[in-house]
mmCIF file of C-alpha atoms in Angstrom:
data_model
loop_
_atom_site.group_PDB
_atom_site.id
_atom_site.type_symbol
_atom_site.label_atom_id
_atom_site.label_comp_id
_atom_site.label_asym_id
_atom_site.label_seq_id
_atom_site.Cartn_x
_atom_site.Cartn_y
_atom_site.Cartn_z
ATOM 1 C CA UNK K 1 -25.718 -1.806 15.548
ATOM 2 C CA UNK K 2 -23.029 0.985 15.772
ATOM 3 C CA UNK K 3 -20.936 -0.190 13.473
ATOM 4 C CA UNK K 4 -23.888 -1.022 10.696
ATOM 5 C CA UNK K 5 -25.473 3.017 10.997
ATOM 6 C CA UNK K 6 -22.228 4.446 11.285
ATOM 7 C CA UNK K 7 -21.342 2.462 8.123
ATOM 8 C CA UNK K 8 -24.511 4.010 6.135
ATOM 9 C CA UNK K 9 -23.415 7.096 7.140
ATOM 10 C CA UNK K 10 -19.813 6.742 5.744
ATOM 11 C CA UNK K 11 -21.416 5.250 2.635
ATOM 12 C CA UNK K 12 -22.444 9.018 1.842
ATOM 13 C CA UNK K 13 -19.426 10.850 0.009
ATOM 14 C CA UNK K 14 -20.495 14.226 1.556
ATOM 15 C CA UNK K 15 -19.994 12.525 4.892
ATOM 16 C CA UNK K 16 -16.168 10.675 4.053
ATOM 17 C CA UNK K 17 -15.547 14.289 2.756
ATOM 18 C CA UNK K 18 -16.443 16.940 5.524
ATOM 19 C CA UNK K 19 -16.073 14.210 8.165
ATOM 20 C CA UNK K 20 -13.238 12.385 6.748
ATOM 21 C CA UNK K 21 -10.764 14.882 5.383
ATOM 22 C CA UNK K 22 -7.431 14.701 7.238
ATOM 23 C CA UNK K 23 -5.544 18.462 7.537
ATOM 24 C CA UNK K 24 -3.515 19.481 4.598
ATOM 25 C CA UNK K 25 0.867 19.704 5.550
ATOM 26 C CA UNK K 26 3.575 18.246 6.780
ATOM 27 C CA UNK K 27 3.358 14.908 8.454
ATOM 28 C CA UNK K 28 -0.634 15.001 6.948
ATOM 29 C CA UNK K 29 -0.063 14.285 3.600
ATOM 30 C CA UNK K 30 1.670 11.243 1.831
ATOM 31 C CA UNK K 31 1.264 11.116 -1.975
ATOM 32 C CA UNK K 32 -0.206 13.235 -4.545
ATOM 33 C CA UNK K 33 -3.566 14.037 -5.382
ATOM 34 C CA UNK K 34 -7.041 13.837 -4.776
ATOM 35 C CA UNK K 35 -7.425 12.062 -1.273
ATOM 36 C CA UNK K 36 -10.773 10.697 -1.968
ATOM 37 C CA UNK K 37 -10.817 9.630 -5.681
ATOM 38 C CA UNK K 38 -7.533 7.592 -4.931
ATOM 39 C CA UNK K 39 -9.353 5.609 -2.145
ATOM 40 C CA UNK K 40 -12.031 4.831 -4.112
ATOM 41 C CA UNK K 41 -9.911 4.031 -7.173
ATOM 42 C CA UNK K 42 -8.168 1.546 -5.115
ATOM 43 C CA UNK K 43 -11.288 0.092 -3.589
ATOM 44 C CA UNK K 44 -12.004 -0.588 -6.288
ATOM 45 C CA UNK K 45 -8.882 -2.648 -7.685
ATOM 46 C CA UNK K 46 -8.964 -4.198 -4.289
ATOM 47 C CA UNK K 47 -12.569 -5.628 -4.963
ATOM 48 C CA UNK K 48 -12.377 -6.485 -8.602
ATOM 49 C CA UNK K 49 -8.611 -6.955 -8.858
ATOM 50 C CA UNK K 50 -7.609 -8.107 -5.475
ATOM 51 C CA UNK K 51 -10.863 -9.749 -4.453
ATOM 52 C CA UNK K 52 -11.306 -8.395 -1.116
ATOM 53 C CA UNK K 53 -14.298 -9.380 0.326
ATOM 54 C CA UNK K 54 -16.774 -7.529 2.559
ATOM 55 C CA UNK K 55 -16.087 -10.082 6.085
ATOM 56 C CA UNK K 56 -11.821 -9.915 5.464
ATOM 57 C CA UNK K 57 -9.014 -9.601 8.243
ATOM 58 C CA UNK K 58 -7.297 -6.624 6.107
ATOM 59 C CA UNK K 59 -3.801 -5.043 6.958
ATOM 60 C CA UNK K 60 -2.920 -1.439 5.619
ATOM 61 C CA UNK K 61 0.638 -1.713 5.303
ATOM 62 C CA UNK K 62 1.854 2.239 5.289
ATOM 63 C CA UNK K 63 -1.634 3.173 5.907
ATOM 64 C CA UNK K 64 -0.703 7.041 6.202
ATOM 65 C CA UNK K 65 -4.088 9.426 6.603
ATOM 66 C CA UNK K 66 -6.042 6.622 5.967
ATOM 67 C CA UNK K 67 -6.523 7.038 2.026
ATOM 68 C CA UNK K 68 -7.412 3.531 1.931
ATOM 69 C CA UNK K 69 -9.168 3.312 5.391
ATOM 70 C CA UNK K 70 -11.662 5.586 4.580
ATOM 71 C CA UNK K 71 -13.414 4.353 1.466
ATOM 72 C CA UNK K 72 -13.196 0.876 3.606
ATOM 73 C CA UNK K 73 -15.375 1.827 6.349
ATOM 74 C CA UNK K 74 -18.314 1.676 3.714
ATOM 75 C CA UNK K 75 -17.253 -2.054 2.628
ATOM 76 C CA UNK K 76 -16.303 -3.913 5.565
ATOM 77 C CA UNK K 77 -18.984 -5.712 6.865
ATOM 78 C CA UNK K 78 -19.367 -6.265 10.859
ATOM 79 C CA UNK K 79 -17.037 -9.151 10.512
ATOM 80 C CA UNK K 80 -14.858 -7.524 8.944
ATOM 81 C CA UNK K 81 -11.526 -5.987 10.312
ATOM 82 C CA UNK K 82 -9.130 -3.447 8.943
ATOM 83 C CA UNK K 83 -5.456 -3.030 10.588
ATOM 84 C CA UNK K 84 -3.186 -0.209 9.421
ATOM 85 C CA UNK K 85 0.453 1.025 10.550
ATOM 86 C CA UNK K 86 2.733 4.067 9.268
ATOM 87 C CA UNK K 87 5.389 5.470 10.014
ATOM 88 C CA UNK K 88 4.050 9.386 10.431
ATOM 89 C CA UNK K 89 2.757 10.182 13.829
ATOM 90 C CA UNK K 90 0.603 12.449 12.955
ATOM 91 C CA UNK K 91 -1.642 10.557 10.124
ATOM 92 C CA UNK K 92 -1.697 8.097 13.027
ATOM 93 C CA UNK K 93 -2.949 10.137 15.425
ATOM 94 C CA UNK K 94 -5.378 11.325 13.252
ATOM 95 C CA UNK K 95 -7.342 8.503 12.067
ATOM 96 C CA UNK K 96 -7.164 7.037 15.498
ATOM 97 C CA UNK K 97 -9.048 9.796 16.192
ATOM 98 C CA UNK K 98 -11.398 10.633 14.037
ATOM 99 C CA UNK K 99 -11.590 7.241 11.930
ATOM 100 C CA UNK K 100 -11.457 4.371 14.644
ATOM 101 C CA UNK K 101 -14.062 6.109 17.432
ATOM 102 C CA UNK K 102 -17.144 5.422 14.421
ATOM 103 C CA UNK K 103 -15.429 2.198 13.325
ATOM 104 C CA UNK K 104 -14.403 0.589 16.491
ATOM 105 C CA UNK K 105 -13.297 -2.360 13.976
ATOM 106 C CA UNK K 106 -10.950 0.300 12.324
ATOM 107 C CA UNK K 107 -7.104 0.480 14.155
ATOM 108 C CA UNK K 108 -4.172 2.289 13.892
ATOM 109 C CA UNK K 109 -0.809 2.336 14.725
ATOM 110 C CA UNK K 110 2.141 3.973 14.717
ATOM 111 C CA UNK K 111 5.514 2.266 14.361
ATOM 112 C CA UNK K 112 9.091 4.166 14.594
ATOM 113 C CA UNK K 113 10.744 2.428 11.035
ATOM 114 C CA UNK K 114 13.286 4.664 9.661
ATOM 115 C CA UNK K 115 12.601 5.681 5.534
ATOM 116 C CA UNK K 116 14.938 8.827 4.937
ATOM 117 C CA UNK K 117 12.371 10.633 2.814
ATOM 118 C CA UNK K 118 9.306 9.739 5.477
ATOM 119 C CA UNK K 119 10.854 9.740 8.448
ATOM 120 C CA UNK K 120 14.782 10.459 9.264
ATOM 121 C CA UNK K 121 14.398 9.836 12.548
ATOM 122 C CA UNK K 122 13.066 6.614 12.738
ATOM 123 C CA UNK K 123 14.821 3.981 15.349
ATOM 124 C CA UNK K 124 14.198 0.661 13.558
ATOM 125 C CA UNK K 125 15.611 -0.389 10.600
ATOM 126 C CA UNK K 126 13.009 -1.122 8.155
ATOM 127 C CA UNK K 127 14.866 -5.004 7.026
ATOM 128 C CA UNK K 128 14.818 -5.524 10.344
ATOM 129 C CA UNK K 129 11.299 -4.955 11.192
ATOM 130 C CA UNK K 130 8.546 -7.697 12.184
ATOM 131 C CA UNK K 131 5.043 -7.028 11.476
ATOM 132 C CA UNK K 132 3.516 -6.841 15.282
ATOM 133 C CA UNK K 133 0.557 -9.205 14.380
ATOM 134 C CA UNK K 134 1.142 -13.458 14.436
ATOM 135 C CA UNK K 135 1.671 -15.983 11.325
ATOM 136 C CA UNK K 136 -1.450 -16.295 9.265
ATOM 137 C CA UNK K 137 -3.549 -13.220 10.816
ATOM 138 C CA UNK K 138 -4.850 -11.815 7.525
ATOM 139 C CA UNK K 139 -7.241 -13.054 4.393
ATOM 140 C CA UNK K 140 -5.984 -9.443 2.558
ATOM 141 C CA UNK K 141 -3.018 -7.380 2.768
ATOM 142 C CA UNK K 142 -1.816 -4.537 0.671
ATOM 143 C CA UNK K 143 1.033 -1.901 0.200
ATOM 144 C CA UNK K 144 0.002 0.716 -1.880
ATOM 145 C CA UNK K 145 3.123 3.023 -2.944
ATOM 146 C CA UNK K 146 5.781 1.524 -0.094
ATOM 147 C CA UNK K 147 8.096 -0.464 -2.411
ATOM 148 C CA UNK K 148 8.444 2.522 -4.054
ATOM 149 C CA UNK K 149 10.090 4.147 -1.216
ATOM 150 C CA UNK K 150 12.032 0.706 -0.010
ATOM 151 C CA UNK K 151 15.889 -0.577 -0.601
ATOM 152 C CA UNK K 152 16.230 -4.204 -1.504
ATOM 153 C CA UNK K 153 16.845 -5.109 1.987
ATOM 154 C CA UNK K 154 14.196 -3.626 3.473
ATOM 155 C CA UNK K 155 11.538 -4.783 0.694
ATOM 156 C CA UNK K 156 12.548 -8.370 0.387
ATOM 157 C CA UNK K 157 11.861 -8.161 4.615
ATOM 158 C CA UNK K 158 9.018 -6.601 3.920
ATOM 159 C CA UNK K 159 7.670 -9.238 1.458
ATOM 160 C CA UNK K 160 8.788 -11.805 3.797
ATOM 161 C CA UNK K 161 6.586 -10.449 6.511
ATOM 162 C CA UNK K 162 3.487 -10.049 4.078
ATOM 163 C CA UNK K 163 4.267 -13.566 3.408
ATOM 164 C CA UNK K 164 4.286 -14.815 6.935
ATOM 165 C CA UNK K 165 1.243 -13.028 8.164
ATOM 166 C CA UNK K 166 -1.330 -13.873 5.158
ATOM 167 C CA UNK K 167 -3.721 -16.410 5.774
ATOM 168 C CA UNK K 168 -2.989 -20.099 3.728
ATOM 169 C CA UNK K 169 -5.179 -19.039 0.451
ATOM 170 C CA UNK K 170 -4.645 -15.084 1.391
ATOM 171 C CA UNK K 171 -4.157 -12.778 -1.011
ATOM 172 C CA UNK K 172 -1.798 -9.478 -1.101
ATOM 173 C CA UNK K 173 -1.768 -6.383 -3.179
ATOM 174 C CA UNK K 174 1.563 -4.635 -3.770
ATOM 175 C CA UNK K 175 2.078 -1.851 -5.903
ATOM 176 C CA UNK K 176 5.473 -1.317 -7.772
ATOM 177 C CA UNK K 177 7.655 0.868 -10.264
ATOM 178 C CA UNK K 178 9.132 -2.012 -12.716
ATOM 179 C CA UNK K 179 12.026 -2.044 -14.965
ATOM 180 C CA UNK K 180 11.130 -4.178 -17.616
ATOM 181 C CA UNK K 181 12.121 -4.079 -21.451
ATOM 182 C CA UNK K 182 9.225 -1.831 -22.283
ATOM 183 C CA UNK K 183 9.708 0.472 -19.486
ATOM 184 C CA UNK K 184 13.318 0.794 -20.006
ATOM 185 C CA UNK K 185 11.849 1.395 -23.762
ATOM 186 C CA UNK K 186 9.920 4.220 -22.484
ATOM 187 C CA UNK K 187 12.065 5.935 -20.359
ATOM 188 C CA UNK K 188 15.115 5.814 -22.989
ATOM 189 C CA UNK K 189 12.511 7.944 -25.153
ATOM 190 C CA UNK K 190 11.579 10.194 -22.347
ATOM 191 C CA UNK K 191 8.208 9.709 -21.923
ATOM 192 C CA UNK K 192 8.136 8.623 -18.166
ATOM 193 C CA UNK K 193 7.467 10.135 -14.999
ATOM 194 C CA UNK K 194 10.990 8.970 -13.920
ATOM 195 C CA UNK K 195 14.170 7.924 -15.097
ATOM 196 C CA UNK K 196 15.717 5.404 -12.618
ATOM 197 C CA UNK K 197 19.047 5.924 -13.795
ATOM 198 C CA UNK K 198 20.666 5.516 -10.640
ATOM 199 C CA UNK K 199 22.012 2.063 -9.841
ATOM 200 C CA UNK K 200 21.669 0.769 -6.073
ATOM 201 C CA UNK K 201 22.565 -2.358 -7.381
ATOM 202 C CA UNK K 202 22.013 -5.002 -10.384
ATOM 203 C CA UNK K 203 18.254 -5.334 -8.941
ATOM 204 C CA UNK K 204 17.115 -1.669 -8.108
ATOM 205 C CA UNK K 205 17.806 1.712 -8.900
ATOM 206 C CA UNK K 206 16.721 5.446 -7.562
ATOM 207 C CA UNK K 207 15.120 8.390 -9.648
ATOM 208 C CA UNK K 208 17.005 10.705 -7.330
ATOM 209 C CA UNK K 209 20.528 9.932 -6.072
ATOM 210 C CA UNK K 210 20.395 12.547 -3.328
ATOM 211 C CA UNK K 211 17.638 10.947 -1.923
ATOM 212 C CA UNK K 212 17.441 7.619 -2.519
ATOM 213 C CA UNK K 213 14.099 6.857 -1.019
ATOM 214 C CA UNK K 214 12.458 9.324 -2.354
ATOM 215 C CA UNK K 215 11.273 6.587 -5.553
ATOM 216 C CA UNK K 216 12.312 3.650 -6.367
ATOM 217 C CA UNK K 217 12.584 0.935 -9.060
ATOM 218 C CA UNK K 218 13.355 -3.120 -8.727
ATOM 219 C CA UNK K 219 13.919 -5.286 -12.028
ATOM 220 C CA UNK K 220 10.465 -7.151 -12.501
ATOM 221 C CA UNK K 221 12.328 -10.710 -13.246
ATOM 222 C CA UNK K 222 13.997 -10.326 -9.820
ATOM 223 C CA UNK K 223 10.957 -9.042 -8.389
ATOM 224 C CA UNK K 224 9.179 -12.294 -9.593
ATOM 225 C CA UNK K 225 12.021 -14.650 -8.345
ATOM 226 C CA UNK K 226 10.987 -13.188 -4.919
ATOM 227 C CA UNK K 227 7.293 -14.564 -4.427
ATOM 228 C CA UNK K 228 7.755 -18.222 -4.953
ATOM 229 C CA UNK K 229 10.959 -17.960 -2.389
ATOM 230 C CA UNK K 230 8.098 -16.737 -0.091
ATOM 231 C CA UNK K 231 5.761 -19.102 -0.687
ATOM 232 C CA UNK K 232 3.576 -16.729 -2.379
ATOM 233 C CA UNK K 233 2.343 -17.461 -6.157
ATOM 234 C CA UNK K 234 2.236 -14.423 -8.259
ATOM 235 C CA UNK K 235 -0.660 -14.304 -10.443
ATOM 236 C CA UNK K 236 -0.621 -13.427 -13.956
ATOM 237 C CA UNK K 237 -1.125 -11.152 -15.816
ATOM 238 C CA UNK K 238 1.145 -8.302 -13.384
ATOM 239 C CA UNK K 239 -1.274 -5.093 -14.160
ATOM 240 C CA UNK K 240 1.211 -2.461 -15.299
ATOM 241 C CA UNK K 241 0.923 1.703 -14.643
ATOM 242 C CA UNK K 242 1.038 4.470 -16.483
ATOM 243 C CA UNK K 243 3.996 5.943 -14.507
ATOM 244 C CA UNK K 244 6.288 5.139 -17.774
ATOM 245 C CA UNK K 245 4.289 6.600 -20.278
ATOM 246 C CA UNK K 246 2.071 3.397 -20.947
ATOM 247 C CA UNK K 247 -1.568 4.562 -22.187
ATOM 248 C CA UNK K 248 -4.873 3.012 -20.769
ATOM 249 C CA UNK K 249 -3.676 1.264 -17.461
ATOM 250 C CA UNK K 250 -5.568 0.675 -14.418
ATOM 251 C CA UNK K 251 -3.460 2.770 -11.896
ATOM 252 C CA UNK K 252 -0.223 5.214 -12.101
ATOM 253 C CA UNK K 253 2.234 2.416 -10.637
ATOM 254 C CA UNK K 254 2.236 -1.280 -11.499
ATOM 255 C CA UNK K 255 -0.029 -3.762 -9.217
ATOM 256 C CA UNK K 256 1.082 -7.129 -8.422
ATOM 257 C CA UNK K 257 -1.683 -9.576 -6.610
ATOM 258 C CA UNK K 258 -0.334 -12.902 -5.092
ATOM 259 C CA UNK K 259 -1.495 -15.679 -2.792
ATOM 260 C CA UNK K 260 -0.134 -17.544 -0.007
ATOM 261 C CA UNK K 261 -0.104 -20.950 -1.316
ATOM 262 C CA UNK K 262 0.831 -23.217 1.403
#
């Protein structure tokens, strides 16, 4: 009963916004913005795209402030559960605070990965990190903007662990920036956001050398060769952004949706 009139109340966008409005500044903030339109622009790709459903086992990978939380507590159902971990303390700390006590099936946690742009202090290497939850927990994952701020090593563990924690029949959501023919195209005529014209190697390059975290780009064939060595099947066709200058696309980076298959 908690959970279904606390969810009625969330369903009110006056409510997510006075109620549900994390502080503004450092260790607050992760990505650009309008906090509340991009949670419900990615609800809905999740839904329509992704095809989360209302009674899912969800994982937030890189959760932040909850951008994505938020705009969930008004579509999980009762069995439903969403799981989210970050790397910032302080987003952590405040949506186990003010998101989790009026969705007790909302949790949060915080985990000490290193990411030089996020956080330089971070203990645990990122391609060495296991997901703390067992094989096969969830029907949905996503990773909205964290390959973009991943080195190969680090992503393909991440994939891996996506991989190994989806359900059989699961599905995830991963968001990318992808080299590809036409986005090398657009770049080369400068119409994109970023360049990528730093090589990390023949799979992945930086916008910023300095700061090599700070956005980055992974060939889309390579990318591809990845989910089947998983055990994942990419599906078709890969929803590309507008972050190189493309017109009319769903989102600003590329989505790629994929299922466990076995």
């Amino acid at each position: 009963m908690l959970i279904q009139t606390n969810r009625v109340l969330a369903s009110s966008a006056l409510f997510r916004r006075w109620f549900l409005t994390p502080p503004q500044g450092a260790g607050y903030t992760v990505g650009g913005g309008d906090f509340h339109k991009i949670g419900q622009h990615f609800r809905q790709h999740f839904i329509q795209l992704g095809g989360l459903q209302p009674q899912h086992k969800v994982l937030d990978v890189g959760c932040g402030t909850g951008r994505m939380a938020v705009p969930l507590t008004s579509y999980l159902n009762a069995q439903g559960e969403y799981w989210g971990f970050d790397i910032t303390s302080a987003g952590i700390t405040w949506c186990q605070t003010h998101i989790s006590p009026r969705f007790p099936n909302f949790h949060f946690q915080q985990v000490d990965v290193y990411n030089s742009f996020y956080n330089p202090t971070g203990t645990i290497q990122p391609q060495d990190y296991a997901f703390p939850f067992a094989d096969g927990t969830f029907d949905f994952i996503f990773l909205t903007s964290i390959f973009t701020h991943l080195l190969p090593a680090a992503m393909a563990n991440y994939l891996a662990e996506v991989a190994r924690t989806l359900k059989p029949g699961g599905r995830c959501f991963i968001t990318y920036f992808l080299r590809n023919p036409e986005a090398i195209a657009l770049m080369t005529a400068g119409h994109s956001k970023f360049q990528f014209d730093h090589a990390i190697d023949n799979y992945c390059w930086a916008a910023d050398p300095t700061n090599l975290e700070a956005a980055v780009a992974y060939d889309e064939a390579y990318v591809r060769q990845l989910y089947p060595a998983n055990g994942l099947m990419l599906f078709n066709p890969i929803h590309y952004g507008s972050w190189c200058g493309r017109q009319s696309t769903p989102s600003f980076q590329d989505i790629a949706i994929a299922t466990r298959t076995d």
